[in-house]
Short mmCIF file of C-alpha atoms in Angstrom, two decimals:
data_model
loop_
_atom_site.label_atom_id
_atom_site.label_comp_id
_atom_site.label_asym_id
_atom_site.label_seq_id
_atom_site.Cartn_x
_atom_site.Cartn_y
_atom_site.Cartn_z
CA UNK A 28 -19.68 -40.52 -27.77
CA UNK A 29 -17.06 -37.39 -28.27
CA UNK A 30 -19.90 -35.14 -26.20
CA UNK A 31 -19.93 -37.46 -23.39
CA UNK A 32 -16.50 -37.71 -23.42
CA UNK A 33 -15.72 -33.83 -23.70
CA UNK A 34 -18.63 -33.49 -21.05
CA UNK A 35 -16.73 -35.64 -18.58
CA UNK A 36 -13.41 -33.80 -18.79
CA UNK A 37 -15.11 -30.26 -18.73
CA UNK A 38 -16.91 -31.68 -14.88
CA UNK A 39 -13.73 -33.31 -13.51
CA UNK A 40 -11.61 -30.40 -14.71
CA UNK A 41 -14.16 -28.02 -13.35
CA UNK A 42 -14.63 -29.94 -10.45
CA UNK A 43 -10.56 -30.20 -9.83
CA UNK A 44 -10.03 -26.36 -10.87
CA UNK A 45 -12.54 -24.95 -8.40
CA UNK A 46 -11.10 -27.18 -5.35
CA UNK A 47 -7.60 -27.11 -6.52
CA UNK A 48 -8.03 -23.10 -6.06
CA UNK A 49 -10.51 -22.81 -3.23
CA UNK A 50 -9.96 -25.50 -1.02
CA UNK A 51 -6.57 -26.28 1.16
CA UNK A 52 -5.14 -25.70 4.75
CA UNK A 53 -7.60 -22.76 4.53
CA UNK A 54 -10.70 -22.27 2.21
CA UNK A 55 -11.12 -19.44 0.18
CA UNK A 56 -14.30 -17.55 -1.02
CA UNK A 57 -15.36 -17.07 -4.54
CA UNK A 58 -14.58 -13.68 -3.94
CA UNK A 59 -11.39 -13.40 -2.79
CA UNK A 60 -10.02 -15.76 -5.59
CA UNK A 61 -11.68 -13.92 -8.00
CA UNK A 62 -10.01 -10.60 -6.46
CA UNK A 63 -6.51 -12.65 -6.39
CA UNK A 64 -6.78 -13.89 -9.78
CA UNK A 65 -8.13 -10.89 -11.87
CA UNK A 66 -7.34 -7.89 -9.85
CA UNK A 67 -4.23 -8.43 -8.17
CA UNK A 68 -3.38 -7.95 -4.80
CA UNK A 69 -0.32 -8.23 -2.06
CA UNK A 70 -2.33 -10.20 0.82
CA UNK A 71 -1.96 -13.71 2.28
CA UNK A 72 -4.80 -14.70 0.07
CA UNK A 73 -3.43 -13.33 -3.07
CA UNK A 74 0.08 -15.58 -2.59
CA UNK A 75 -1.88 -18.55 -1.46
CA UNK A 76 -3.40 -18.12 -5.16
CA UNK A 77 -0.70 -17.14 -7.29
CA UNK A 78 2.11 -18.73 -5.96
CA UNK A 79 1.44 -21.69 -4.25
CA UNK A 80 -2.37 -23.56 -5.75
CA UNK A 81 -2.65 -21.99 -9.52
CA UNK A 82 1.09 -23.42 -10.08
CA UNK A 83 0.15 -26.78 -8.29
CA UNK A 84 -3.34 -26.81 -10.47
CA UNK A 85 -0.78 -26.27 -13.99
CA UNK A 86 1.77 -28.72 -13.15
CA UNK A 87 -1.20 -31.45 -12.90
CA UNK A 88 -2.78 -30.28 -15.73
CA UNK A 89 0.47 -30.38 -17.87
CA UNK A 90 1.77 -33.44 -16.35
CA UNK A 91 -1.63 -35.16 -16.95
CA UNK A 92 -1.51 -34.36 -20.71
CA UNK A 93 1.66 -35.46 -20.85
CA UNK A 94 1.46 -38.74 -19.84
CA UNK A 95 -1.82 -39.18 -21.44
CA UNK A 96 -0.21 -38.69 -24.85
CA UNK A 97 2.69 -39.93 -24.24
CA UNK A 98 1.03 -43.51 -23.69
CA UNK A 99 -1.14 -43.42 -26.70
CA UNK A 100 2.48 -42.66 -28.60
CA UNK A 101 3.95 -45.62 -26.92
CA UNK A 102 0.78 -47.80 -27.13
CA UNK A 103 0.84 -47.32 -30.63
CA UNK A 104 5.21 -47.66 -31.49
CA UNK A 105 4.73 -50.56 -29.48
CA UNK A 106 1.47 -52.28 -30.62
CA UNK A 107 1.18 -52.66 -27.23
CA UNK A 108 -2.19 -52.07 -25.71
CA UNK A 109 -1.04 -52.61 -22.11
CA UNK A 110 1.87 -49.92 -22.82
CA UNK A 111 2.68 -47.13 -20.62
CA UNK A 112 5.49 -45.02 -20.19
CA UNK A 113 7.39 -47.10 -18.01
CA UNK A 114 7.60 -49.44 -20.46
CA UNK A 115 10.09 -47.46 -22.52
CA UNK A 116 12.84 -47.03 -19.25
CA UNK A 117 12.01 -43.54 -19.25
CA UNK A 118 10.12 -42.79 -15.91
CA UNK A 119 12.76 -44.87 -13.97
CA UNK A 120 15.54 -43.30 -16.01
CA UNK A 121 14.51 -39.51 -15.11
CA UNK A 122 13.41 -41.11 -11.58
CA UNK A 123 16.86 -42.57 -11.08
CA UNK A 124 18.21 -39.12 -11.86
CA UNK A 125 16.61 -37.17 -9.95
CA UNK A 126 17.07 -39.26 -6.55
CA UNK A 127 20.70 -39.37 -7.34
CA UNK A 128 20.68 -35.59 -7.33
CA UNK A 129 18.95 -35.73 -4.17
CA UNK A 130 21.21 -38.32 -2.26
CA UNK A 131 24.80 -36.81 -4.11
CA UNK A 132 24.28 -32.92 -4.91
CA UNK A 133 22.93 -29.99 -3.04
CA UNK A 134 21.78 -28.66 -6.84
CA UNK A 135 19.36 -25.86 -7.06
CA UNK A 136 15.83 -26.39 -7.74
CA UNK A 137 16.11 -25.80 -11.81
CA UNK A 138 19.07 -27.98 -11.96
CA UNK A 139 17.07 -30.91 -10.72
CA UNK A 140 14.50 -30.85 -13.17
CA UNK A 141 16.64 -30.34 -15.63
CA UNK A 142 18.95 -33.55 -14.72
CA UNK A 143 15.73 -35.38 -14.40
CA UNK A 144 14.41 -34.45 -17.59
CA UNK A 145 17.90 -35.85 -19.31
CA UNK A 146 18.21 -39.01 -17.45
CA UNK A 147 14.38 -40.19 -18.71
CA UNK A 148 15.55 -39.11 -22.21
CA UNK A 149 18.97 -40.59 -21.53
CA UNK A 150 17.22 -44.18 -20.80
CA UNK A 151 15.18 -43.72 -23.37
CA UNK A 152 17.76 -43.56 -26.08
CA UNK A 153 19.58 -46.69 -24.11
CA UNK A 154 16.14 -48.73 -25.10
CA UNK A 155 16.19 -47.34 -28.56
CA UNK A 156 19.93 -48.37 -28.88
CA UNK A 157 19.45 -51.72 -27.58
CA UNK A 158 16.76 -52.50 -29.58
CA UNK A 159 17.98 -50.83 -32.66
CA UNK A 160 19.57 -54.11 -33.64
CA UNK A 161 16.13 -55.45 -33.99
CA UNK A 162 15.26 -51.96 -36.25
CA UNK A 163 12.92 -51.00 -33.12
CA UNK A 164 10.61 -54.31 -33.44
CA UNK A 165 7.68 -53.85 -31.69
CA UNK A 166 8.22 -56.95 -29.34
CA UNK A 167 11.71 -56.09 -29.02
CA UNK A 168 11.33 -52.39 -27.93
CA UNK A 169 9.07 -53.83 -25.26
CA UNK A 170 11.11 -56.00 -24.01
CA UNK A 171 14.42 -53.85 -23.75
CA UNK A 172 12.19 -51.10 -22.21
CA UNK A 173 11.13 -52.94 -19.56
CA UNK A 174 14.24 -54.45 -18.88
CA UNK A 175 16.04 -51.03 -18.68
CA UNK A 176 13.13 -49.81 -15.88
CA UNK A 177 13.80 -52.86 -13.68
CA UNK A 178 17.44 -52.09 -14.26
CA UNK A 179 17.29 -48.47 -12.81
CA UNK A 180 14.12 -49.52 -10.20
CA UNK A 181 16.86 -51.17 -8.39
CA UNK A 182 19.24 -48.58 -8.85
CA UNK A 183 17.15 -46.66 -7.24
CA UNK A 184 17.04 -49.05 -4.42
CA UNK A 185 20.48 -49.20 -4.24
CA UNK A 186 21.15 -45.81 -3.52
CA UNK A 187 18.52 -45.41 -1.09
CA UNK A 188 19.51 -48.64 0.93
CA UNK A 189 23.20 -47.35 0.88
CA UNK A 190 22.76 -43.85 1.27
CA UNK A 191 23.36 -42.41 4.74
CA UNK A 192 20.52 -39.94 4.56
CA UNK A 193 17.05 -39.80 6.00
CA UNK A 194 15.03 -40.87 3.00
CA UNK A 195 11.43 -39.81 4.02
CA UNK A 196 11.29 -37.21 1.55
CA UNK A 197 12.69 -38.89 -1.59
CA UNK A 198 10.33 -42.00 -0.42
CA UNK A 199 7.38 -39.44 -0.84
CA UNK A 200 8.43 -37.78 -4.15
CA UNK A 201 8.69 -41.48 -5.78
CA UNK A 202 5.09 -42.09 -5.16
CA UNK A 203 4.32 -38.84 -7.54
CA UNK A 204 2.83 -35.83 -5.86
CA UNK A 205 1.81 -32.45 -6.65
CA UNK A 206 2.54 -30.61 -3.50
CA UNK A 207 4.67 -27.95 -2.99
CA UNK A 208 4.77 -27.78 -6.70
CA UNK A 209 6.12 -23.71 -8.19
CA UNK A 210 6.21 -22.10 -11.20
CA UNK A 211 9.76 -23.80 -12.15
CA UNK A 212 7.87 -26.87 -12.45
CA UNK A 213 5.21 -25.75 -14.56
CA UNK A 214 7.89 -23.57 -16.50
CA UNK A 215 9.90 -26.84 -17.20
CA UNK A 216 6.16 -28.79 -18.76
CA UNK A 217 5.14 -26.23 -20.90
CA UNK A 218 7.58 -26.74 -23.44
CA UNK A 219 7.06 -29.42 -24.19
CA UNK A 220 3.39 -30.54 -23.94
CA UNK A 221 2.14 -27.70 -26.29
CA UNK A 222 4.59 -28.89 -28.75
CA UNK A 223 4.03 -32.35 -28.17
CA UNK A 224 0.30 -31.22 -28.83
CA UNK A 225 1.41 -29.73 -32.64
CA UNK A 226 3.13 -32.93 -33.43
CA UNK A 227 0.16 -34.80 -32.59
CA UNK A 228 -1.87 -32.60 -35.45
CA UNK A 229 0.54 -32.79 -37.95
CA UNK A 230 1.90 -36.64 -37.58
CA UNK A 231 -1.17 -38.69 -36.69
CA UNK A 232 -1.44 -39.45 -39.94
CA UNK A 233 2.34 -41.28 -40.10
CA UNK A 234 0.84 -42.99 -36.06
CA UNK A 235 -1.88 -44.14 -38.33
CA UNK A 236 0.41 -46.07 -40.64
CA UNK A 237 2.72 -47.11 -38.21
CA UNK A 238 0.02 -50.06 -36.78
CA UNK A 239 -0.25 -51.76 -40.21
CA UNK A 240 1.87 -54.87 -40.84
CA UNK A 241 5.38 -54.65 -41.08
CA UNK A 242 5.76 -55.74 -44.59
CA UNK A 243 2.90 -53.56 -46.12
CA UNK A 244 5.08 -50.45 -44.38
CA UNK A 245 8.37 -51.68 -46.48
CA UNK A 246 6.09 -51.75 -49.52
CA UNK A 247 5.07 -48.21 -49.02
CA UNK A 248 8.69 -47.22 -48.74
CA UNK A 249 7.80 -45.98 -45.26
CA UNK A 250 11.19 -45.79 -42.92
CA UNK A 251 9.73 -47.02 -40.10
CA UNK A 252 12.70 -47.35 -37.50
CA UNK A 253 13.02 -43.50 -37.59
CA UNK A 254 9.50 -42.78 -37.83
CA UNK A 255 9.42 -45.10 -34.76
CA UNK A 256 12.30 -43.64 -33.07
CA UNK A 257 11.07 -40.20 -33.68
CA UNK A 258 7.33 -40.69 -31.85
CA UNK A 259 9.47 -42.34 -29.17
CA UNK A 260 11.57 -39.57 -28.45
CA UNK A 261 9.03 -37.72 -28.09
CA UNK A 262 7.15 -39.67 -25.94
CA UNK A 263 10.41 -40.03 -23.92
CA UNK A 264 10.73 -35.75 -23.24
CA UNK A 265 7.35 -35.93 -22.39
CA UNK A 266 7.33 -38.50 -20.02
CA UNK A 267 10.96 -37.38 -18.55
CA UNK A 268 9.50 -33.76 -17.91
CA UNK A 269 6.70 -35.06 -16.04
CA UNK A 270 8.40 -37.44 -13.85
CA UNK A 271 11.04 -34.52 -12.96
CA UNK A 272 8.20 -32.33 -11.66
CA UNK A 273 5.87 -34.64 -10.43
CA UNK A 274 8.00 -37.80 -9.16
CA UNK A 275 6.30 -41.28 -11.15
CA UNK A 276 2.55 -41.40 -11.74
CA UNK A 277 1.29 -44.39 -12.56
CA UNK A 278 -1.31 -45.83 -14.93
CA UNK A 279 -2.62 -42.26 -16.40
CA UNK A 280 -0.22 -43.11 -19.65
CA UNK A 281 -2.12 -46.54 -19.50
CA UNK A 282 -5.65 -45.26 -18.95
CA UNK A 283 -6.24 -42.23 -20.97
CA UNK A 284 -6.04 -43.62 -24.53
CA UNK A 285 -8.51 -46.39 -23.24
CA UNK A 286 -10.25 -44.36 -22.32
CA UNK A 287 -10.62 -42.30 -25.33
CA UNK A 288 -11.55 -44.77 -27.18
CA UNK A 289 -14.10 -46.63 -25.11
CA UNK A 290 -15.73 -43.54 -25.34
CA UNK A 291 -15.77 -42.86 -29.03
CA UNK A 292 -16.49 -46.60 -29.85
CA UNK A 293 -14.71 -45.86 -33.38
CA UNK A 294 -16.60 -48.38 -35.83
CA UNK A 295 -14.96 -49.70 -39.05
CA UNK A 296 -10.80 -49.42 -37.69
CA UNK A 297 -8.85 -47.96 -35.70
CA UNK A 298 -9.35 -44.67 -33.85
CA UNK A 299 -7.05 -41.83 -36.15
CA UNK A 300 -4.10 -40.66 -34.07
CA UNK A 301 -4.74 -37.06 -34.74
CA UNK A 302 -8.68 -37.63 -32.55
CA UNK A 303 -6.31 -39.92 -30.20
CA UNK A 304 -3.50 -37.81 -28.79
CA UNK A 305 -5.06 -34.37 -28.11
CA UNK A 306 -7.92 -36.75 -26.43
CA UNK A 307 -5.73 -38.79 -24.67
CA UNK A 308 -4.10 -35.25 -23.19
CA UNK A 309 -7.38 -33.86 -22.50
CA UNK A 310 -7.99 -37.18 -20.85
CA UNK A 311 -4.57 -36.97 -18.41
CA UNK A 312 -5.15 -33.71 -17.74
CA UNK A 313 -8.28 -34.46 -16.51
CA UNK A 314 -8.00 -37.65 -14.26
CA UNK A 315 -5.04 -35.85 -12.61
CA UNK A 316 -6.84 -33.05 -12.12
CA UNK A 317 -9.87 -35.02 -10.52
CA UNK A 318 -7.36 -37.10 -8.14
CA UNK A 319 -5.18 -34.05 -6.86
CA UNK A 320 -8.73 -32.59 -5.40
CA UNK A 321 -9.62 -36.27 -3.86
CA UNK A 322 -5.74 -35.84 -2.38
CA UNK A 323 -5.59 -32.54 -1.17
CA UNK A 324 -8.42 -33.86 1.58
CA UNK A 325 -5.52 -35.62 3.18
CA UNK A 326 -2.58 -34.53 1.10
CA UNK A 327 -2.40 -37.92 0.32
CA UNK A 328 0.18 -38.36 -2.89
CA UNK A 329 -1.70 -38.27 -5.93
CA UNK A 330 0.68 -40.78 -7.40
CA UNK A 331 -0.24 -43.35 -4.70
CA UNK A 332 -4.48 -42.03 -5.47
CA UNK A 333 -4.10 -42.82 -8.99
CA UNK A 334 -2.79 -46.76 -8.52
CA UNK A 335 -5.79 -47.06 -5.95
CA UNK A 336 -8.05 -45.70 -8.76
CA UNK A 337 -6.56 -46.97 -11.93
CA UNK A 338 -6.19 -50.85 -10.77
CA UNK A 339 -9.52 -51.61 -10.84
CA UNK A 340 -10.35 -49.32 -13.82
CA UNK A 341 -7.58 -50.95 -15.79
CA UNK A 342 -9.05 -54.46 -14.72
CA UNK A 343 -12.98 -53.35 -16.09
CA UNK A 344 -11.14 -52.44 -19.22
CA UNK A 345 -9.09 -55.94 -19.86
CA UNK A 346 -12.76 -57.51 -18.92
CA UNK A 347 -14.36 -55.18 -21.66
CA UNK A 348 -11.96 -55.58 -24.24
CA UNK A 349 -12.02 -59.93 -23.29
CA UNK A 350 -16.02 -59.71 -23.80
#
């Protein structure tokens, strides 16, 4: 139920809070992060804290609840159970972006992000334009989406095959990671997961409608190729953000809303958007969370973690939902 649920997140977020802070190239006591957090301080320990693991800990956190919601937005425009953000061009879009900054520009750090950010919501709005001819059909927006993220997977191909640069390092950011992750990053998330967040409270409701049939929606007077393109641009910034600070995660859009609602079990319909979304963030937040402290043993990419982790998980839950 909603207390084992809630119970889970608060360990794994526990769990990944305490490591992400105390454990690293060097450990830290209880003490001395509690002296670095709360009372200040100049020392090695204090910057370790401040500037380098609490910003790392936020940008998973945000980037987590991000994609978490963002897939139950998409799951649901889409009617799509299987949908994720890739699914909507968006994570290859901003992905595309920000490797072409890397192999063309010599941009500063906030430039980056902020190129990233507009090439996911750039291929976004290329699905929703393509598939506007079909007034955003479920099927249809599926389809273009995941035609327009092959399209710009082998762009990105392209331009690291051609490029005369040593690639290592954009190779490594493409499997999503969380290291050497600053304040930037987390200043470029915040903006807009807690707003995604309010839309959640006040639209569920319009979410909710969305799944009924098509011609019931007409009959209601509903306009649902804007309603549709609305939750879908704003699954797109939220997506587009993450990807820019974080490189591609995969499968926590997928798993989170699953999640959510194998653990609520809702009887009688549905599960109501406005439960769903803040859930499904909680939910990101908190597998990301869990897999950057399983990462940091090694510093293995979290990105690469969370396939290892989610592939089977997604396979229990296709079982489950078979049976």
């Amino acid at each position: 139920g909603l207390a084992a649920l809630l119970a889970g997140c608060a360990l794994l977020l526990g769990l990944g809070a305490a490591g992400g802070l105390l454990l690293g190239e060097f450990a830290l006591a209880p003490e001395a992060l509690w002296h670095a957090l709360a009372q200040g301080g100049d020392g090695t320990e204090a910057f370790v804290v401040r500037e380098l693991r609490l910003p790392r800990l936020l940008v998973g956190l945000l980037a987590g609840a991000a994609l978490g919601m963002a897939g139950a937005i998409i799951q649901s425009i889409t009617r799509n159970p299987l949908g994720e953000p890739s699914l909507m061009g968006v994570s290859a879009g901003a992905a595309f972006a920000m490797v072409a900054g890397m192999v063309w520009f010599d941009w500063p750090q906030s430039v980056m992000l902020a190129c990233g950010t507009a090439g996911g919501v750039l291929a976004g709005l290329l699905t929703f334009a393509i598939a506007a001819r079909t007034r955003l059909q479920p099927l249809y927006l599926t389809l273009t989406g995941m035609s327009i993220n092959l399209f710009f997977a082998a762009a990105i191909t392209l331009l690291l095959v051609s490029a005369d640069i040593e690639a290592n390092g954009i190779y490594y950011w493409l499997t999503g990671s969380l290291a050497n992750r600053g304040w930037p990053h987390v200043h470029l998330l915040w903006p807009w997961v807690l707003p995604g967040l309010a839309l959640a409270a006040a639209s569920g409701r319009i979410l909710d409608l969305l799944l009924l049939d098509e011609q019931v929606l007409h009959a209601l007077g509903l306009r649902v190729g804007a309603w549709r393109l609305l939750f879908g641009l704003c699954a797109a910034l939220l997506t587009a953000a993450s990807v820019a600070a974080t490189g591609p995660i995969a499968f926590i859009g997928l798993l989170a809303p699953h999640l959510v609602r194998l653990g609520l079990r809702p009887r009688g319909g549905a599960l109501g958007h406005r439960r769903l979304l803040p859930l499904a963030a909680l939910v990101g937040a908190s597998l990301v969370c869990g897999a950057d402290l399983i990462a940091k043993w090694r510093e293995v990419p979290v990105g690469i973690l969370c396939v290892l982790l989610g592939g089977p998980l997604l396979v229990y839950l296709i079982r489950r939902q078979e049976d």
